[in-house]
């Protein structure tokens, strides 16, 4: 795992949270992107350390809507950048981590992504992402 690529934050209203994070970080979001297969609208900020990905549900059955329903707004996942998802998955499976999707999905910001079940990672949803 090379470095943290982004921290995902579940929000109810992307416009409201865009303004909040603009004020907090002192920079504007550099992109907003809908990811249909995850039913989310994302918005990205970055500084020298990593990116912040705001995630709002675009459908009621989105995992983000379910998460907010259960836990409220807040940190949803941590994403690590990896050189090769297949190599990293092989290593992590051998270590006993539970992979949520074996086949990488198209994520936001030109990445392929896979997720590890939070039950196998101390309650923290982990995303691995690889640049396209
Ligand atoms: C666009 C892309 C990108 O960056 O490029 C993204 O990030 S997309 C980001 C959105 N997409 C994803 O997150 C896809 C992967 N996520 C999933 O498949 C799902 O959200 C799961 C993580 C499996 C959770 O779904 P679900 O709650 O139905 O699963 P489950 O019944 O197996 O497990 C339920 C337990 O997990 C907990 N749980 C649910 N979401 C959690 C989260 N984000 N962090 C920590 N714990 C979480 C529940 O509270 C519950 O705990 P208790 O049993 O203790 O109550
Ligand atoms: Co993410």
Coordinates of N, CA and C and ligand atoms in Angstrom, one line a residue:
X1 N 0.9 -1.2 0.0 CA 0.0 0.0 0.0 C 0.9 1.2 0.0
X2 N 0.8 2.0 -1.0 CA 1.8 3.1 -1.2 C 1.5 4.3 -0.3
X3 N 0.2 4.8 -0.3 CA -0.1 5.9 0.5 C -1.6 6.1 0.6
X4 N -2.1 6.9 1.5 CA -3.6 7.2 1.4 C -3.9 8.0 0.2
X5 N -4.8 7.6 -0.6 CA -5.2 8.3 -1.8 C -6.3 9.3 -1.4
X6 N -7.3 8.8 -0.6 CA -8.3 9.7 -0.2 C -9.1 9.2 1.1
X7 N -9.7 10.1 1.7 CA -10.6 9.7 2.8 C -12.0 10.0 2.3
X8 N -12.9 9.0 2.4 CA -14.3 9.2 2.0 C -15.2 9.7 3.1
X9 N -16.0 10.7 2.9 CA -16.9 11.2 3.9 C -18.3 11.2 3.4
X10 N -19.2 10.6 4.1 CA -20.6 10.5 3.7 C -21.3 11.8 4.1
X11 N -21.9 12.4 3.1 CA -22.7 13.6 3.4 C -24.1 13.6 2.8
X12 N -25.0 14.4 3.4 CA -26.4 14.4 3.0 C -26.5 15.2 1.7
X13 N -25.9 16.4 1.8 CA -26.1 17.4 0.7 C -24.7 17.9 0.2
X14 N -24.4 17.5 -1.0 CA -23.1 17.8 -1.5 C -22.8 19.3 -1.6
X15 N -23.8 20.1 -2.0 CA -23.6 21.5 -2.1 C -23.3 22.2 -0.8
X16 N -24.0 21.8 0.2 CA -23.8 22.3 1.6 C -22.4 21.9 2.1
X17 N -22.0 20.6 1.8 CA -20.7 20.2 2.3 C -19.6 20.7 1.5
X18 N -19.8 21.0 0.2 CA -18.8 21.6 -0.6 C -18.4 22.9 0.0
X19 N -19.4 23.7 0.4 CA -19.1 25.0 1.0 C -18.4 24.9 2.3
X20 N -18.8 23.9 3.1 CA -18.2 23.7 4.4 C -16.7 23.3 4.2
X21 N -16.4 22.4 3.3 CA -15.0 21.9 3.1 C -14.2 23.0 2.4
X22 N -14.8 23.8 1.6 CA -14.1 24.9 1.0 C -13.6 25.9 2.1
X23 N -14.5 26.1 3.1 CA -14.1 27.0 4.2 C -13.1 26.4 5.1
X24 N -13.2 25.1 5.3 CA -12.3 24.4 6.2 C -10.9 24.3 5.6
X25 N -10.8 23.9 4.3 CA -9.5 23.6 3.7 C -8.9 24.8 3.0
X26 N -9.8 25.8 2.7 CA -9.3 27.0 2.0 C -9.0 26.8 0.5
X27 N -9.6 25.7 0.0 CA -9.5 25.5 -1.5 C -10.9 25.0 -1.9
X28 N -11.1 25.2 -3.2 CA -12.4 24.7 -3.8 C -12.2 23.3 -4.2
X29 N -13.4 22.6 -4.4 CA -13.3 21.2 -4.9 C -12.8 21.3 -6.3
X30 N -11.9 20.3 -6.7 CA -11.3 20.4 -8.0 C -12.2 19.6 -9.0
X31 N -13.1 18.7 -8.5 CA -14.0 18.1 -9.5 C -15.2 17.5 -8.7
X32 N -16.3 17.4 -9.5 CA -17.5 16.7 -9.0 C -17.8 15.7 -10.0
X33 N -18.0 14.4 -9.6 CA -18.2 13.3 -10.5 C -19.3 12.4 -10.0
X34 N -20.2 12.0 -10.9 CA -21.2 11.0 -10.5 C -20.6 9.6 -10.8
X35 N -20.8 8.7 -9.9 CA -20.4 7.3 -10.2 C -21.6 6.5 -10.1
X36 N -22.1 6.2 -11.3 CA -23.5 5.5 -11.4 C -23.5 4.2 -10.7
X37 N -22.4 3.3 -11.0 CA -22.5 2.0 -10.4 C -22.4 1.9 -8.9
X38 N -22.1 3.1 -8.2 CA -22.1 3.1 -6.8 C -23.3 4.0 -6.3
X39 N -24.0 4.6 -7.2 CA -25.1 5.5 -6.9 C -24.7 6.6 -6.0
X40 N -23.6 7.2 -6.4 CA -23.1 8.4 -5.6 C -22.7 9.5 -6.5
X41 N -22.8 10.7 -5.8 CA -22.2 11.9 -6.4 C -21.0 12.2 -5.5
X42 N -19.9 12.4 -6.2 CA -18.6 12.7 -5.4 C -18.1 14.1 -5.7
X43 N -17.3 14.5 -4.7 CA -16.7 15.8 -4.9 C -15.4 15.7 -4.3
X44 N -14.3 16.2 -5.0 CA -12.9 16.0 -4.5 C -12.2 17.3 -4.2
X45 N -11.5 17.2 -3.0 CA -10.6 18.3 -2.6 C -9.2 17.7 -2.4
X46 N -8.2 18.5 -2.6 CA -6.9 17.9 -2.2 C -6.0 18.9 -1.6
X47 N -5.1 18.4 -0.8 CA -4.0 19.2 -0.3 C -2.7 18.4 -0.4
X48 N -1.6 18.8 0.2 CA -0.3 18.1 0.0 C -0.3 16.6 0.5
X49 N -1.2 16.3 1.4 CA -1.2 14.9 2.0 C -2.0 13.9 1.2
X50 N -3.3 14.3 1.0 CA -4.2 13.4 0.3 C -5.5 14.1 -0.2
X51 N -6.4 13.3 -0.7 CA -7.6 13.9 -1.2 C -8.7 13.6 -0.2
X52 N -9.7 14.5 -0.2 CA -11.0 14.2 0.5 C -12.1 14.0 -0.5
X53 N -12.8 12.9 -0.4 CA -13.9 12.6 -1.3 C -15.2 12.7 -0.5
X54 N -16.0 13.7 -0.9 CA -17.3 13.8 -0.3 C -18.2 12.9 -1.1
X55 N -19.1 12.1 -0.4 CA -20.0 11.2 -1.1 C -21.4 11.5 -0.7
X56 N -22.3 11.7 -1.7 CA -23.7 11.9 -1.4 C -24.5 10.8 -2.2
X57 N -25.5 10.3 -1.6 CA -26.3 9.3 -2.3 C -27.1 9.9 -3.5
X58 N -27.2 9.2 -4.6 CA -28.1 9.7 -5.7 C -29.3 8.8 -5.8
X59 N -29.3 7.7 -5.0 CA -30.5 6.9 -5.0 C -30.7 6.4 -3.5
X60 N -32.0 6.1 -3.2 CA -32.3 5.7 -1.8 C -31.6 4.4 -1.4
X61 N -31.3 3.5 -2.4 CA -30.7 2.2 -2.0 C -29.2 2.3 -2.1
X62 N -28.6 3.5 -2.2 CA -27.2 3.6 -2.2 C -26.6 3.3 -0.9
X63 N -25.4 2.7 -0.9 CA -24.8 2.3 0.4 C -24.5 3.6 1.3
X64 N -24.4 4.7 0.6 CA -24.2 6.0 1.4 C -25.4 6.4 2.1
X65 N -26.6 6.2 1.5 CA -27.9 6.5 2.1 C -28.1 5.6 3.3
X66 N -27.7 4.3 3.1 CA -27.9 3.3 4.2 C -26.9 3.7 5.4
X67 N -25.7 4.1 5.0 CA -24.7 4.4 6.1 C -25.2 5.6 6.9
X68 N -25.7 6.7 6.2 CA -26.1 7.9 6.9 C -27.3 7.6 7.8
X69 N -28.2 6.7 7.2 CA -29.4 6.3 8.0 C -29.0 5.7 9.3
X70 N -27.9 4.8 9.3 CA -27.5 4.1 10.5 C -26.6 4.9 11.4
X71 N -25.6 5.6 10.8 CA -24.6 6.2 11.6 C -24.5 7.7 11.5
X72 N -25.3 8.3 10.6 CA -25.2 9.7 10.4 C -24.0 10.1 9.4
X73 N -23.9 11.4 9.1 CA -22.8 11.8 8.3 C -21.4 11.5 9.0
X74 N -20.4 11.3 8.2 CA -19.1 11.2 8.8 C -18.1 10.3 7.9
X75 N -17.0 10.0 8.5 CA -16.0 9.2 7.7 C -16.6 7.9 7.3
X76 N -16.5 7.6 6.0 CA -17.1 6.4 5.5 C -16.0 5.3 5.1
X77 N -14.9 5.8 4.5 CA -13.8 4.8 4.2 C -12.5 5.5 4.1
X78 N -11.4 4.7 4.1 CA -10.1 5.2 3.8 C -9.6 4.4 2.6
X79 N -9.1 5.2 1.6 CA -8.6 4.5 0.4 C -7.1 4.6 0.3
X80 N -6.5 3.4 0.0 CA -5.1 3.4 -0.2 C -4.8 3.2 -1.6
X81 N -3.8 3.9 -2.1 CA -3.3 3.7 -3.5 C -2.4 2.5 -3.6
X82 N -2.7 1.6 -4.5 CA -1.8 0.4 -4.7 C -1.3 0.4 -6.2
X83 N -0.2 -0.3 -6.4 CA 0.4 -0.4 -7.7 C -0.5 -1.4 -8.5
X84 N -0.8 -2.5 -7.9 CA -1.6 -3.6 -8.6 C -2.6 -4.1 -7.7
X85 N -3.9 -3.9 -8.0 CA -5.0 -4.5 -7.2 C -4.9 -6.0 -7.1
X86 N -4.7 -6.7 -8.2 CA -4.7 -8.2 -8.1 C -3.6 -8.7 -7.2
X87 N -2.4 -8.1 -7.3 CA -1.3 -8.5 -6.4 C -1.6 -8.3 -4.9
X88 N -2.2 -7.1 -4.7 CA -2.4 -6.7 -3.3 C -3.6 -7.6 -2.7
X89 N -4.6 -7.9 -3.6 CA -5.7 -8.7 -3.1 C -5.2 -10.1 -2.7
X90 N -4.3 -10.6 -3.5 CA -3.7 -12.0 -3.2 C -3.1 -12.0 -1.9
X91 N -2.3 -10.9 -1.6 CA -1.6 -10.8 -0.3 C -2.6 -10.7 0.8
X92 N -3.6 -9.8 0.6 CA -4.5 -9.5 1.7 C -5.4 -10.7 2.0
X93 N -5.8 -11.4 0.9 CA -6.7 -12.6 1.1 C -5.9 -13.7 1.9
X94 N -4.6 -13.8 1.6 CA -3.8 -14.8 2.3 C -3.6 -14.4 3.8
X95 N -3.8 -13.1 4.1 CA -3.7 -12.6 5.5 C -5.1 -12.7 6.2
X96 N -6.1 -13.2 5.4 CA -7.4 -13.4 6.0 C -8.4 -12.2 5.9
X97 N -8.1 -11.2 5.2 CA -9.0 -10.1 5.0 C -10.1 -10.5 4.0
X98 N -11.3 -9.9 4.3 CA -12.5 -10.3 3.5 C -12.7 -9.2 2.4
X99 N -12.6 -9.7 1.1 CA -12.7 -8.8 0.0 C -14.2 -8.7 -0.4
X100 N -14.7 -7.5 -0.6 CA -16.1 -7.3 -1.0 C -16.3 -7.5 -2.5
X101 N -15.4 -7.1 -3.3 CA -15.5 -7.3 -4.7 C -14.2 -7.7 -5.3
X102 N -14.1 -9.0 -5.8 CA -12.9 -9.5 -6.3 C -12.5 -8.8 -7.7
X103 N -13.6 -8.5 -8.4 CA -13.4 -7.8 -9.7 C -13.4 -6.3 -9.5
X104 N -12.3 -5.7 -9.8 CA -12.2 -4.2 -9.6 C -13.3 -3.5 -10.3
X105 N -13.9 -2.4 -9.7 CA -14.9 -1.6 -10.3 C -14.4 -0.3 -10.7
X106 N -15.0 0.4 -11.6 CA -14.6 1.7 -12.0 C -15.0 2.7 -10.9
X107 N -14.1 3.4 -10.3 CA -14.4 4.3 -9.3 C -14.4 5.7 -9.8
X108 N -14.2 6.7 -8.9 CA -14.1 8.1 -9.4 C -12.7 8.5 -9.7
X109 N -12.5 9.6 -10.3 CA -11.2 10.2 -10.5 C -10.2 9.2 -11.2
X110 N -10.7 8.5 -12.2 CA -9.8 7.6 -13.0 C -9.1 6.5 -12.2
X111 N -9.9 5.8 -11.4 CA -9.3 4.7 -10.6 C -10.2 3.5 -10.8
X112 N -9.5 2.3 -10.6 CA -10.2 1.1 -10.4 C -10.2 0.9 -8.9
X113 N -11.3 0.3 -8.3 CA -11.4 0.2 -6.9 C -11.9 -1.2 -6.4
X114 N -11.4 -1.6 -5.3 CA -12.0 -2.7 -4.6 C -12.1 -2.4 -3.1
X115 N -13.0 -3.1 -2.4 CA -13.2 -2.8 -1.0 C -13.0 -4.0 -0.1
X116 N -12.6 -3.8 1.1 CA -12.5 -4.9 2.1 C -13.6 -4.7 3.2
X117 N -14.2 -5.8 3.6 CA -15.3 -5.7 4.6 C -14.8 -5.1 5.9
X118 N -15.5 -4.1 6.4 CA -15.1 -3.5 7.7 C -15.0 -4.4 8.9
X119 N -15.8 -5.5 8.8 CA -15.8 -6.5 9.8 C -14.4 -7.2 9.9
X120 N -13.6 -7.2 8.8 CA -12.3 -7.8 8.9 C -11.2 -6.8 9.1
X121 N -11.6 -5.5 9.2 CA -10.6 -4.4 9.3 C -10.9 -3.5 10.5
X122 N -11.2 -4.1 11.6 CA -11.4 -3.2 12.8 C -12.5 -2.2 12.7
X123 N -13.5 -2.5 11.8 CA -14.7 -1.6 11.7 C -14.4 -0.4 10.7
X124 N -13.3 -0.5 10.0 CA -13.0 0.6 9.0 C -13.1 0.1 7.6
X125 N -14.0 0.6 6.8 CA -14.1 0.2 5.4 C -12.9 0.7 4.7
X126 N -12.2 -0.3 4.1 CA -10.9 0.1 3.3 C -11.1 -0.1 1.8
X127 N -10.7 0.9 1.1 CA -10.8 0.9 -0.4 C -9.3 0.8 -0.9
X128 N -9.1 -0.1 -1.9 CA -7.8 0.0 -2.6 C -8.1 0.6 -3.9
X129 N -7.2 1.5 -4.4 CA -7.5 2.0 -5.7 C -6.2 2.0 -6.5
X130 N -6.4 1.8 -7.8 CA -5.3 1.8 -8.7 C -5.6 2.7 -9.9
X131 N -4.6 3.5 -10.2 CA -4.8 4.5 -11.3 C -5.0 3.8 -12.6
X132 N -6.0 4.3 -13.4 CA -6.3 3.8 -14.7 C -5.2 4.2 -15.7
Ligands
LIG1 C1 -16.6 6.2 -6.0 C2 -15.7 5.4 -5.2 C3 -14.3 5.9 -5.3 O1 -13.7 6.4 -4.3 O2 -13.8 5.9 -6.4 C4 -16.1 5.2 -3.7 O3 -15.5 5.5 -2.8 S1 -17.7 4.5 -3.6 C5 -18.1 4.4 -1.9 C6 -19.4 3.7 -1.7 N1 -19.3 2.3 -2.1 C7 -18.9 1.3 -1.2 O4 -18.8 1.6 0.0 C8 -18.9 -0.1 -1.7 C9 -18.4 -1.1 -0.7 N2 -19.3 -1.1 0.5 C10 -20.3 -2.1 0.7 O5 -20.3 -3.1 -0.1 C11 -21.2 -2.0 1.9 O6 -21.3 -0.6 2.2 C12 -20.7 -2.7 3.1 C13 -19.4 -2.1 3.6 C14 -20.6 -4.2 2.9 C15 -21.8 -2.4 4.2 O7 -23.0 -2.8 3.7 P1 -24.0 -3.5 4.7 O8 -24.2 -2.7 5.9 O9 -25.3 -3.9 3.9 O10 -23.2 -4.8 5.0 P2 -23.2 -6.0 6.1 O11 -24.6 -6.2 6.5 O12 -22.4 -7.1 5.6 O13 -22.4 -5.3 7.3 C16 -23.0 -4.5 8.2 C17 -22.0 -4.0 9.2 O14 -21.0 -3.1 8.6 C18 -21.1 -1.8 9.1 N3 -20.8 -0.8 8.1 C19 -21.5 -0.5 7.0 N4 -20.8 0.5 6.3 C20 -19.7 0.7 7.0 C21 -18.6 1.7 6.8 N5 -18.6 2.4 5.8 N6 -17.6 1.7 7.7 C22 -17.7 0.9 8.8 N7 -18.7 0.0 9.1 C23 -19.7 -0.1 8.2 C24 -22.6 -1.7 9.6 O15 -22.7 -0.7 10.5 C25 -22.8 -3.1 10.1 O16 -22.2 -3.2 11.4 P3 -23.0 -3.9 12.6 O17 -23.3 -5.3 12.2 O18 -22.0 -3.8 13.8 O19 -24.2 -3.0 12.8
LIG2 CO1 -13.6 6.3 -2.3

